[in-house]
Coordinates of C-alpha atoms and ligand atoms in Angstrom, one line a residue:
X1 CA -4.8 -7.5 -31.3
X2 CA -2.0 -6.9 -28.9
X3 CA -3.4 -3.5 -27.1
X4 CA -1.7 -1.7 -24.9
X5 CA -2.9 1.2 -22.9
X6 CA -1.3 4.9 -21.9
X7 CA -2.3 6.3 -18.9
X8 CA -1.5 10.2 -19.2
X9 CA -1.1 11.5 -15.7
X10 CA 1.7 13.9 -15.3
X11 CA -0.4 17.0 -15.1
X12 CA 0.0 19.6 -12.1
X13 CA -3.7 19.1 -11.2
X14 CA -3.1 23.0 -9.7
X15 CA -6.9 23.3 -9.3
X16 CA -7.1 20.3 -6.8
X17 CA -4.6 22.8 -4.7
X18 CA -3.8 19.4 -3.2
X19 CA -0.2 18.3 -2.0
X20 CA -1.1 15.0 -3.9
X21 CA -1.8 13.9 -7.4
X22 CA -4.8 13.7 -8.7
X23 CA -5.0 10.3 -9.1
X24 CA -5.1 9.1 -5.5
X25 CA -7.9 10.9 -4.6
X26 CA -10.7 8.2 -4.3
X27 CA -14.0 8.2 -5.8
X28 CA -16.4 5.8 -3.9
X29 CA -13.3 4.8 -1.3
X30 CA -11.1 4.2 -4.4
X31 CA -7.9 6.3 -5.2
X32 CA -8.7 7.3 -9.3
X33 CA -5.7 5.3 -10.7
X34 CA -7.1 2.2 -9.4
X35 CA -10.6 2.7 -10.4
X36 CA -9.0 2.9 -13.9
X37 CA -7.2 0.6 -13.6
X38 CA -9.6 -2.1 -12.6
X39 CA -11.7 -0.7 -15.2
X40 CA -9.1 -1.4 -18.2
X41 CA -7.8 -4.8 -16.7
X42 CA -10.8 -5.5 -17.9
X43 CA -10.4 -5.4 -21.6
X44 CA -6.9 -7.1 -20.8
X45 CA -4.4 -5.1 -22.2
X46 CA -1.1 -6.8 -23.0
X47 CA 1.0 -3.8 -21.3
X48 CA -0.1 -0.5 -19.4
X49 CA 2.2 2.6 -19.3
X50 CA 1.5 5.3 -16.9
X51 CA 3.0 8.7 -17.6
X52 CA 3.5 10.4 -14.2
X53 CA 5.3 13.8 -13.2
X54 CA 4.4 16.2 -10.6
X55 CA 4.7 14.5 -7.3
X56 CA 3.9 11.5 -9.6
X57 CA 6.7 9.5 -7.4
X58 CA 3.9 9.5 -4.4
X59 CA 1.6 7.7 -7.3
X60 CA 4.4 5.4 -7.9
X61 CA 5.0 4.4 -4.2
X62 CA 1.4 3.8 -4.0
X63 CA 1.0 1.5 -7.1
X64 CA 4.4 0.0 -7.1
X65 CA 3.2 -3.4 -6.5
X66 CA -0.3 -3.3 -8.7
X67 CA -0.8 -6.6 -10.9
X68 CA -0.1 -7.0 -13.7
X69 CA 3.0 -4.7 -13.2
X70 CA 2.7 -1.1 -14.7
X71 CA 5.5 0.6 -16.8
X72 CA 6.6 4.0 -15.2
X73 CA 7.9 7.0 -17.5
X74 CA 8.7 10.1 -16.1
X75 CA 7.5 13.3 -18.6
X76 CA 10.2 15.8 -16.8
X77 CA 8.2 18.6 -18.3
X78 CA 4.8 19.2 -19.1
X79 CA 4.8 20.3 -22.4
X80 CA 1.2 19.1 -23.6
X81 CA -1.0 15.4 -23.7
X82 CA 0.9 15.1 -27.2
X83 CA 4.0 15.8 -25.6
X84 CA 3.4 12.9 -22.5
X85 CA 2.1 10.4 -25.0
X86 CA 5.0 10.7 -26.9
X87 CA 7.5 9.7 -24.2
X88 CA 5.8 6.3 -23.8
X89 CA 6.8 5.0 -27.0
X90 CA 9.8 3.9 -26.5
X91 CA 8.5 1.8 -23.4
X92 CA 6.0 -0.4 -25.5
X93 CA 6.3 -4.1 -26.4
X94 CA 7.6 -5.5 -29.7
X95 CA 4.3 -7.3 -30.3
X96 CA 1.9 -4.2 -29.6
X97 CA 0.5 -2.8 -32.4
X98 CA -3.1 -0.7 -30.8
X99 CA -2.7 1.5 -28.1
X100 CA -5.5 2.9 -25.8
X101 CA -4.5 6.5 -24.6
X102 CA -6.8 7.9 -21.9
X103 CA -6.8 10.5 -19.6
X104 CA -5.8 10.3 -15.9
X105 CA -8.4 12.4 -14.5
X106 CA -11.3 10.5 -16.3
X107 CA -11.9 8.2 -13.6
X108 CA -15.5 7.1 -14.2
X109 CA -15.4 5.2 -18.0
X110 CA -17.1 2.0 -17.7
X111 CA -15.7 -1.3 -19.5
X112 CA -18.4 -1.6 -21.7
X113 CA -18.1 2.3 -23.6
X114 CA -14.4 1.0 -23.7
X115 CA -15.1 -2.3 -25.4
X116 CA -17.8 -0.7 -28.2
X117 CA -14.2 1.5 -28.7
X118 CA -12.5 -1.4 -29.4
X119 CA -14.8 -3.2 -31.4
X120 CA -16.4 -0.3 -33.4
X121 CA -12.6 1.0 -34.6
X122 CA -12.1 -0.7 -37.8
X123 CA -8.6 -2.2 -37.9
X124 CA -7.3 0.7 -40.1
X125 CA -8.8 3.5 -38.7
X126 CA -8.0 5.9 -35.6
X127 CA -11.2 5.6 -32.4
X128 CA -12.5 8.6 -30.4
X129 CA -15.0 8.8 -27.8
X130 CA -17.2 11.9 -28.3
X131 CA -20.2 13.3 -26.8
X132 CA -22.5 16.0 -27.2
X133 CA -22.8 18.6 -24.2
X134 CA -25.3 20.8 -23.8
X135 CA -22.3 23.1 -22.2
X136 CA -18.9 22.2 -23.9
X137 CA -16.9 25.2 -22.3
X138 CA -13.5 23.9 -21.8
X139 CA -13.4 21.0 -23.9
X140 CA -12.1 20.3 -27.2
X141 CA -14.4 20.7 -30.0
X142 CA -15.0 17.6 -32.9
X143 CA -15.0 19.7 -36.4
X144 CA -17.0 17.7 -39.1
X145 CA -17.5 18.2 -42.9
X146 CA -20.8 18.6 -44.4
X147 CA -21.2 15.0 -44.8
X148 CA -20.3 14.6 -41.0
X149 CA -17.0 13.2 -41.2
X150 CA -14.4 13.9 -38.4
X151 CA -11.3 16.4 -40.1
X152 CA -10.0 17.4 -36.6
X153 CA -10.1 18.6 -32.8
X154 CA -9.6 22.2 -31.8
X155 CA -9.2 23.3 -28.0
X156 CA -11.3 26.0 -27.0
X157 CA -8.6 28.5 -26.6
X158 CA -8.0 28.0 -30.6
X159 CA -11.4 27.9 -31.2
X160 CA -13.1 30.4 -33.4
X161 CA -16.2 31.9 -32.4
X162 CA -18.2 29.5 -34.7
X163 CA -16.0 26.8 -33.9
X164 CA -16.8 27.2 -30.1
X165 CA -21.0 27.0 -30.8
X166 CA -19.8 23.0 -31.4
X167 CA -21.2 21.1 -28.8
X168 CA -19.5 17.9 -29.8
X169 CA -16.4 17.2 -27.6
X170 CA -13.2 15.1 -27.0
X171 CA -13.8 13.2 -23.9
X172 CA -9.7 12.4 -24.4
X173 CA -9.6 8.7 -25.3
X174 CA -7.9 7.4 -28.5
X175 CA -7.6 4.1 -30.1
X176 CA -4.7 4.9 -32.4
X177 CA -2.4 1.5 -34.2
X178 CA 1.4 2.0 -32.6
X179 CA 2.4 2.3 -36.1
X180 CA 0.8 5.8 -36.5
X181 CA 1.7 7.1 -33.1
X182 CA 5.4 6.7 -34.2
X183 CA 5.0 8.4 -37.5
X184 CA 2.6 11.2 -35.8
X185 CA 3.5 12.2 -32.2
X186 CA 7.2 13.3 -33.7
X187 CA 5.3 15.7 -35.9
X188 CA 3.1 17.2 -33.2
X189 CA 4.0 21.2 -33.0
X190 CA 3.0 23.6 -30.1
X191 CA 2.4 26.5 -31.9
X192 CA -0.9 27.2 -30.7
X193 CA -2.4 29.7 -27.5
X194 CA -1.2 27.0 -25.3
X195 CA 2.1 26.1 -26.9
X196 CA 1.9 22.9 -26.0
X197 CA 2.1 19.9 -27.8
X198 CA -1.4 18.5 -28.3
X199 CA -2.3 15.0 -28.9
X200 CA -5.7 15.8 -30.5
X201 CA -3.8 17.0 -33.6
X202 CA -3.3 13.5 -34.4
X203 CA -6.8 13.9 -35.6
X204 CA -6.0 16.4 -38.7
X205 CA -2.8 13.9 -39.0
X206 CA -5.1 11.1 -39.6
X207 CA -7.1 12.9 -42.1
X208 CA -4.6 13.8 -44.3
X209 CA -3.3 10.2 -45.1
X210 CA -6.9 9.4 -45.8
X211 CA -6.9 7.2 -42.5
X212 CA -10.7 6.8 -41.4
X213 CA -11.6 8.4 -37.8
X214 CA -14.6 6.6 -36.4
X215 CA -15.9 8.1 -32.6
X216 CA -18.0 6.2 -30.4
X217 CA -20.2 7.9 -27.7
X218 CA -20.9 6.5 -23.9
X219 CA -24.0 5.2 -22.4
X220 CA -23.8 7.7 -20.0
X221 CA -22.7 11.7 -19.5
X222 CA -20.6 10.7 -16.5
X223 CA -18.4 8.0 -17.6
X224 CA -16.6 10.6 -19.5
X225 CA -16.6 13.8 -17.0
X226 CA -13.1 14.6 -15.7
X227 CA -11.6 15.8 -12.4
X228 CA -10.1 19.5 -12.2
X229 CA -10.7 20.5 -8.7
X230 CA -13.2 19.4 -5.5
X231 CA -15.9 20.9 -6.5
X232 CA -15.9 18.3 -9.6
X233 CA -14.7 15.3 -7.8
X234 CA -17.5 15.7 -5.4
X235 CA -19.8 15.9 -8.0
X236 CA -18.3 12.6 -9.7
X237 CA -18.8 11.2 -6.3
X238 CA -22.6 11.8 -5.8
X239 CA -22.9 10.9 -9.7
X240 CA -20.5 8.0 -9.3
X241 CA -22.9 7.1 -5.9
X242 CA -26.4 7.1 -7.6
X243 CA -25.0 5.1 -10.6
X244 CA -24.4 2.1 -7.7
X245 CA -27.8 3.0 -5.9
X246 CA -29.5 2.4 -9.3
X247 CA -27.9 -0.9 -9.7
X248 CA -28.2 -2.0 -6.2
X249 CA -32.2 -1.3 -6.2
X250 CA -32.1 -3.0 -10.0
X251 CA -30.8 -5.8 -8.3
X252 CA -34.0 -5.9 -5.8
X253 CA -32.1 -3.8 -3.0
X254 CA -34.7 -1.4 -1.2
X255 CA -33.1 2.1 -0.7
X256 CA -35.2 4.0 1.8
X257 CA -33.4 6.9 0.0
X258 CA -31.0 5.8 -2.9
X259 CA -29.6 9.8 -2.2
X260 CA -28.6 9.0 1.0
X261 CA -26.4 5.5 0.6
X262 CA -22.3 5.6 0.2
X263 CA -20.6 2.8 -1.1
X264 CA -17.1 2.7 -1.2
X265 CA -15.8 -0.4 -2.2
X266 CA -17.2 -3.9 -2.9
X267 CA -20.1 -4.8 -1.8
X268 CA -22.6 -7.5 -2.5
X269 CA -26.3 -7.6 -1.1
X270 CA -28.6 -10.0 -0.7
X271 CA -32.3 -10.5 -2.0
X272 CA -35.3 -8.3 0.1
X273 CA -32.6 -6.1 1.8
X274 CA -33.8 -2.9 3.2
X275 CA -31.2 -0.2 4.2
X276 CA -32.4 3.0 5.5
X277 CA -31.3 6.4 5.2
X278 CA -27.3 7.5 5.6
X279 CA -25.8 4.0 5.6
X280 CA -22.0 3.8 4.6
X281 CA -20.6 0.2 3.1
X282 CA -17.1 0.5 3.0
X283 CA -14.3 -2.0 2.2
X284 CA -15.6 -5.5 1.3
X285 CA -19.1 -5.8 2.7
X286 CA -21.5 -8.6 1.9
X287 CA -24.8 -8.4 3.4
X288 CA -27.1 -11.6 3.2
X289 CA -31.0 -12.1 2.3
X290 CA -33.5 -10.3 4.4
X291 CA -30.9 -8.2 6.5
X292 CA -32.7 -5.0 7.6
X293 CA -29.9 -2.0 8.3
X294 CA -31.4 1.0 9.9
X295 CA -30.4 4.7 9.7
X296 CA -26.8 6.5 10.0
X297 CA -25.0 3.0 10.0
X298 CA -21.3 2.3 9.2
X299 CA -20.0 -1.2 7.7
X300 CA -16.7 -2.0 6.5
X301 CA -15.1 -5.2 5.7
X302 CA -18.0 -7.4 7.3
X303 CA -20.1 -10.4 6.2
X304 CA -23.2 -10.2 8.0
X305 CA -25.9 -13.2 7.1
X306 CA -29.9 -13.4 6.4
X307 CA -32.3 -12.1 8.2
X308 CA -30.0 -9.6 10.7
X309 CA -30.8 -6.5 11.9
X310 CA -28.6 -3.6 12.6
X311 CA -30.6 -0.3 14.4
X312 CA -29.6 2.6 14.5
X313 CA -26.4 4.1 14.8
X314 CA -24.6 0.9 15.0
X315 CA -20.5 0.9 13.8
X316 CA -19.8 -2.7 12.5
X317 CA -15.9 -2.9 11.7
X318 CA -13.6 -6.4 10.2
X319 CA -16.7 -8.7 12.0
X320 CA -18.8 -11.8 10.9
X321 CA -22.0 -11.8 11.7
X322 CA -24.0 -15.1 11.9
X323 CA -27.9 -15.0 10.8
X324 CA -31.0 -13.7 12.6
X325 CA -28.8 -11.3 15.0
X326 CA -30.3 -7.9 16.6
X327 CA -27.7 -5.3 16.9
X328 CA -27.8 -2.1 18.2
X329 CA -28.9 1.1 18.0
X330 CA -25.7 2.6 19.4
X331 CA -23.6 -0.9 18.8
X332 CA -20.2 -0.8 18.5
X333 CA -18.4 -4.0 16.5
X334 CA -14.5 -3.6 16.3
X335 CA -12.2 -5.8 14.1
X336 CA -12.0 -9.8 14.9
X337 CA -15.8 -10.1 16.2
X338 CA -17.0 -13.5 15.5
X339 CA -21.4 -13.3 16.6
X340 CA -22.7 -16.5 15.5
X341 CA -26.5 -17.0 14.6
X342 CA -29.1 -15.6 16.9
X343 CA -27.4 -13.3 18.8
X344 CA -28.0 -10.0 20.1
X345 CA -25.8 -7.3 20.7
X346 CA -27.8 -3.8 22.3
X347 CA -27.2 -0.1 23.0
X348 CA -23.9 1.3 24.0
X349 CA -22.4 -2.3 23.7
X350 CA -19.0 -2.5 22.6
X351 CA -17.5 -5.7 21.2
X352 CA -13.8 -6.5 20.1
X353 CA -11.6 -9.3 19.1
X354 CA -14.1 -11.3 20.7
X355 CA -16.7 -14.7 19.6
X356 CA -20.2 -14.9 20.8
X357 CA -21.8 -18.1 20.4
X358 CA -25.2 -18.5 19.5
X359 CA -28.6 -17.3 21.2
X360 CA -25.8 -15.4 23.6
X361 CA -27.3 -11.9 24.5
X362 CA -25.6 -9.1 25.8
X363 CA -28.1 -6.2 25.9
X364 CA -27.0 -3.0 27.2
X365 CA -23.7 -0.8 28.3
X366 CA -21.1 -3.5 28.0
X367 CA -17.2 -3.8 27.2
X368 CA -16.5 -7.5 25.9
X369 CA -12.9 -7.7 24.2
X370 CA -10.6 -10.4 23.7
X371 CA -13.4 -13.4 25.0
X372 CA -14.9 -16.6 24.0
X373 CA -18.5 -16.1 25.0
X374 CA -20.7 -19.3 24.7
X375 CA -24.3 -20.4 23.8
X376 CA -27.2 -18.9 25.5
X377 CA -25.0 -16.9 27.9
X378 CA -26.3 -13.6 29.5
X379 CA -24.3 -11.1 29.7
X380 CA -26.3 -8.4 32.1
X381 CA -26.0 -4.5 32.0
X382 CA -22.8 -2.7 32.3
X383 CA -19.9 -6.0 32.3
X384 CA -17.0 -5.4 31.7
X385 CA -14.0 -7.5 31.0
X386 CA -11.2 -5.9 32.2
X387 CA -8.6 -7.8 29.7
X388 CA -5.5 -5.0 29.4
X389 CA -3.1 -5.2 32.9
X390 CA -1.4 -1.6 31.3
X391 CA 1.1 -3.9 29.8
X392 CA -0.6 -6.7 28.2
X393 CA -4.3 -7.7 26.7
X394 CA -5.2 -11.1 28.7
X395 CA -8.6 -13.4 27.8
X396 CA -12.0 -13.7 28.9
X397 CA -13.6 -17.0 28.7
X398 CA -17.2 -17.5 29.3
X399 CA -18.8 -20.6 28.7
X400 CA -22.3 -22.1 27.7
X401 CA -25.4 -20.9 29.7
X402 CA -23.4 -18.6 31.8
X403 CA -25.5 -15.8 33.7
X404 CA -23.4 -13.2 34.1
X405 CA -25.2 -9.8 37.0
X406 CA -25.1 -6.5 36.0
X407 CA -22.2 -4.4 36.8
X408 CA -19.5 -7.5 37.1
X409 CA -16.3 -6.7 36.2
X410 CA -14.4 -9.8 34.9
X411 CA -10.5 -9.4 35.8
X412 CA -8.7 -11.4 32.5
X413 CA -7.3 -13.7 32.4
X414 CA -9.9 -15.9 33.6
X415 CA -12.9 -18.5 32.5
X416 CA -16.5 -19.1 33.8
X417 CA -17.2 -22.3 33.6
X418 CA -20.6 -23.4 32.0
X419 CA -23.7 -23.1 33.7
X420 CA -22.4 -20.7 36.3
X421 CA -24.9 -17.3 37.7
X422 CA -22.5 -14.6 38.7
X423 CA -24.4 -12.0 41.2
X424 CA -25.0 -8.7 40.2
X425 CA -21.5 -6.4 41.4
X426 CA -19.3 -9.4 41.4
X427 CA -15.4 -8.7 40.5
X428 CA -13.5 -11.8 39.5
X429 CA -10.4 -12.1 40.1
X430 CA -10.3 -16.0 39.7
X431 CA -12.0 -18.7 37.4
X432 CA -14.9 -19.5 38.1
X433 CA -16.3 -23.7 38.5
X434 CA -18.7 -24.9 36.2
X435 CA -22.6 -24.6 37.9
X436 CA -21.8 -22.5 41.2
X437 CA -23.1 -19.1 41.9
X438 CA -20.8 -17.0 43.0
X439 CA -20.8 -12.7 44.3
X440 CA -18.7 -10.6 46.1
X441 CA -20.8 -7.9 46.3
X442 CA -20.2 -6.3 49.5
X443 CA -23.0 -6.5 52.3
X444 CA -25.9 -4.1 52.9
X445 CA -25.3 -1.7 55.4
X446 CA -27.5 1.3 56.5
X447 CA -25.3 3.4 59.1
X448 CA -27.5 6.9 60.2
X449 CA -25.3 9.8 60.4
X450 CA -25.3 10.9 64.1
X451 CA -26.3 14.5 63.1
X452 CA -29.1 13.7 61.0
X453 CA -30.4 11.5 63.4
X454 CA -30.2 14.2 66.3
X455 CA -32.0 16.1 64.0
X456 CA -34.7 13.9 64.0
X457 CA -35.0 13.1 67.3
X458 CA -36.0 16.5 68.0
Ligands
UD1_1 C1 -7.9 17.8 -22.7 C2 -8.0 17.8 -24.2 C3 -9.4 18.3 -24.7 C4 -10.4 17.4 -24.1 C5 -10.3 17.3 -22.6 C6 -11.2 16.3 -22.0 C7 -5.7 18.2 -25.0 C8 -4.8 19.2 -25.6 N1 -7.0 18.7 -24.7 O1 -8.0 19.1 -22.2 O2 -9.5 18.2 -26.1 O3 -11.7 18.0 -24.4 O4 -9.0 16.9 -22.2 O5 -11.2 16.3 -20.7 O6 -5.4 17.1 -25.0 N2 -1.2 15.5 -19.1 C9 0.1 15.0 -19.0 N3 1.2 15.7 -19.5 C10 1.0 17.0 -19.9 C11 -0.3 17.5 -20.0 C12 -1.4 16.8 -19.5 O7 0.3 13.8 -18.6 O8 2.0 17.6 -20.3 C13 -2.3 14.7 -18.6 C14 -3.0 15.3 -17.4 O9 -2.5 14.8 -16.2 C15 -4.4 14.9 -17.6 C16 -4.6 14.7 -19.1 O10 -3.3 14.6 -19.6 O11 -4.7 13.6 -17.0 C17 -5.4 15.8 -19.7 O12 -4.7 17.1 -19.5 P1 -5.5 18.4 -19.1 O13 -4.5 19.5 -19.0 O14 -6.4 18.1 -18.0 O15 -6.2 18.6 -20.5 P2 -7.6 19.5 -20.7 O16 -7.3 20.9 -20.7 O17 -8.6 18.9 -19.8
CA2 CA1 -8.7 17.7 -17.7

């Protein structure tokens, strides 16, 4: 079978009173177009047409370099789904002969419902994807015979009033053969409430030439709910959310509170993980074995390994994390953060662009950016490395066993050679040699005020 698939998507989308289309707007951190479209690269379609309109061009832009390459056609007006799938047929392959029409704003169809679509549609007949809802205002309605056989689709604005008691639906997917799209979409008329040209109508098409009309339904409500306005995106989201939960705590993932965990990208976890409440995974996140993250955390793009703990609080962005670390609460990891294993990051410590070597600590109210920390170094309360002159960001390096006081400021570029203790207050202007202990805190000095001595003289 040589399949290709029709994206419809040149709607106005007027209820998402948005200044974009519909389809960039991201379910779980992913704009809706490529959600689908990483859902039906999976059934490998031979060619993919997406028809785009209404500030479409923005869509375009966005996608222009997707792979495998996507076919662009323009519907100028919108004169109905019928009406847009029709414009695509002079865009398909020689060799197609099935096509997969789907609806844009149906972001949530999983590959499997798609694949029982494909297998289920007998070579010569026409495939839907139906449902029953228990409220099926706004949808299409399925119209069967007595002996339950498909004859067509009526919109609910053509409905009748016994027509509109069917709960059965069109979800808006059809697995039609090229062959009858050419001979039918021609013969689509708008004279209906809408006047629009509608593709259901196929549906009566098919049944008059005898053609058989199988439907499929999907394993689950959501996969086939669509996006009008906020109000239903957000609830695709939270559906869309607890779908991954579920699978996530299948997979042996403890969710403290699987209504309280945002995912939004790709992320892989580790056996006898426990994440508490309010954690966000965004971007590519892979968490190891036995990490523990605590409440209101954010991750994106980060590998952290087994057996690290992230308290409370903690923003970990573009790092690595090597195994058995402590960080946080109140941690602060920006982009380019290499910790290796064993080390451990505190409160109100911020890290950037930076590598900490193993069993290196740096414990509380600290700025470390642009350094090369090394093994077992101490990095006491409130250091800071000073690395940005107001024109340019210079290096820090620290190396193994360094002790570095609290409240040193270390004035980049510069390197502290290994073993060194820096006193507590120190600025360093200059590198400092291995295995010295160096301050330059200024001395003690107690100087009584003249008056307040007078005073107690008396
Ligand atoms: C459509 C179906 C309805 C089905 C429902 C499922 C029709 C006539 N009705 O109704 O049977 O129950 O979906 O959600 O098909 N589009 C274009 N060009 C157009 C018109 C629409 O590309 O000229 C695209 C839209 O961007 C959208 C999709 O087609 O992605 C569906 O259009 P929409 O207007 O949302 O149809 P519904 O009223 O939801
Ligand atoms: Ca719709």
């Amino acid at each position: 079978m040589n399949l290709a698939v029709i994206m419809l998507a040149a709607g106005r989308g007027v209820r998402m009173r948005s200044a974009y289309p519909k389809l960039l707007h991201s379910i779980g951190g992913v704009p809706i177009l490529q959600r689908l479209l990483n859902t039906v690269n999976q059934i490998k379609p031979n060619q993919i047409v997406v028809i785009y309109g209404h500030r479409g061009e923005l869509l375009k832009e966005a996608f222009n370099s997707s792979q495998p390459p996507l076919v662009w056609v323009n519907q100028k007006e919108q004169l109905g789904t019928g009406h847009a799938a029709l414009q695509a047929l002079p865009w398909l392959n020689a060799e197609i002969d099935k096509v997969l029409i789907l609806y844009g704003d149906i972001p949530l169809i999983t590959v499997e419902t798609l694949k029982r679509l494909l297998q289920e549609t007998e070579k010569e007949a026409i495939g839907l994807i139906t449902t029953e809802l228990s409220d099926p205002t706004g949808f299409g309605r399925i119209v069967r015979n007595s002996e339950k056989k498909i004859l067509r689709i009526v919109e609910e604005k053509d409905a009748t009033t016994d027509e509109k008691c069917i709960k059965e639906i069109n979800t808006g997917f059809f697995l039609v053969s090229k062959q009858h799209l050419q001979s039918w979409l021609p013969k689509l008329s708008a004279q209906n409430v809408q006047q629009e040209y509608y593709l259901p109508d196929i549906v009566a098409m098919a049944n008059a030439e005898k053609i058989p009309i199988t439907s499929v339904s999907p394993s689950f409500a959501w996969e086939v709910m669509g996006v009008n306005d906020k109000i239903q995106l957000a609830k695709l989201e939270r559906l869309h959310q607890e779908a991954l939960a579920l699978r996530f705590m299948e997979q042996g993932v403890t969710l403290l509170d699987p209504a309280r965990f945002d995912v939004r990208g790709d992320v892989s976890i580790g056996k006898d993980v426990v994440i508490d409440v309010n954690v966000i995974l965004e971007g590519r996140v892979i968490l190891g074995n036995n990490v523990v993250i605590g409440p209101n955390v954010y991750i994106k793009d980060t590998v952290i390994q087994d057996g690290t703990r992230v308290f409370a609080n903690s923003v970990i962005e573009s790092a690595t994390i090597g195994a058995e670390c402590n960080i946080g609460p109140f941690a602060r990891i920006r982009p380019d953060t290499v910790l290796a294993g064993h080390v451990r990051v505190g409160n109100f410590v911020e890290i950037k662009n930076a590598t900490i070597n193993s069993e290196s600590k740096i414990n509380h109210l600290s700025y470390v950016g642009d350094a090369s920390v090394g093994q077992e170094v101490n990095i006491g309360a409130g250091t800071i490395t000073c690395n940005f002159d107001g024109k340019k960001k210079h290096k820090t390096i620290i190396q193994d066993h360094v002790s570095v006081g609290a409240g040193t400021q270390l004035i980049a570029p510069v390197t502290i050679g290994e073993n060194a203790i820096i006193g507590a207050g120190t600025t360093i202007t200059r590198d400092v040699p291995s295995h010295c202990l160096i301050h330059n805190r200024i001395e003690h000095r107690t100087v009584i005020k003249q008056t307040d001595a007078n005073e107690e003289l008396k």
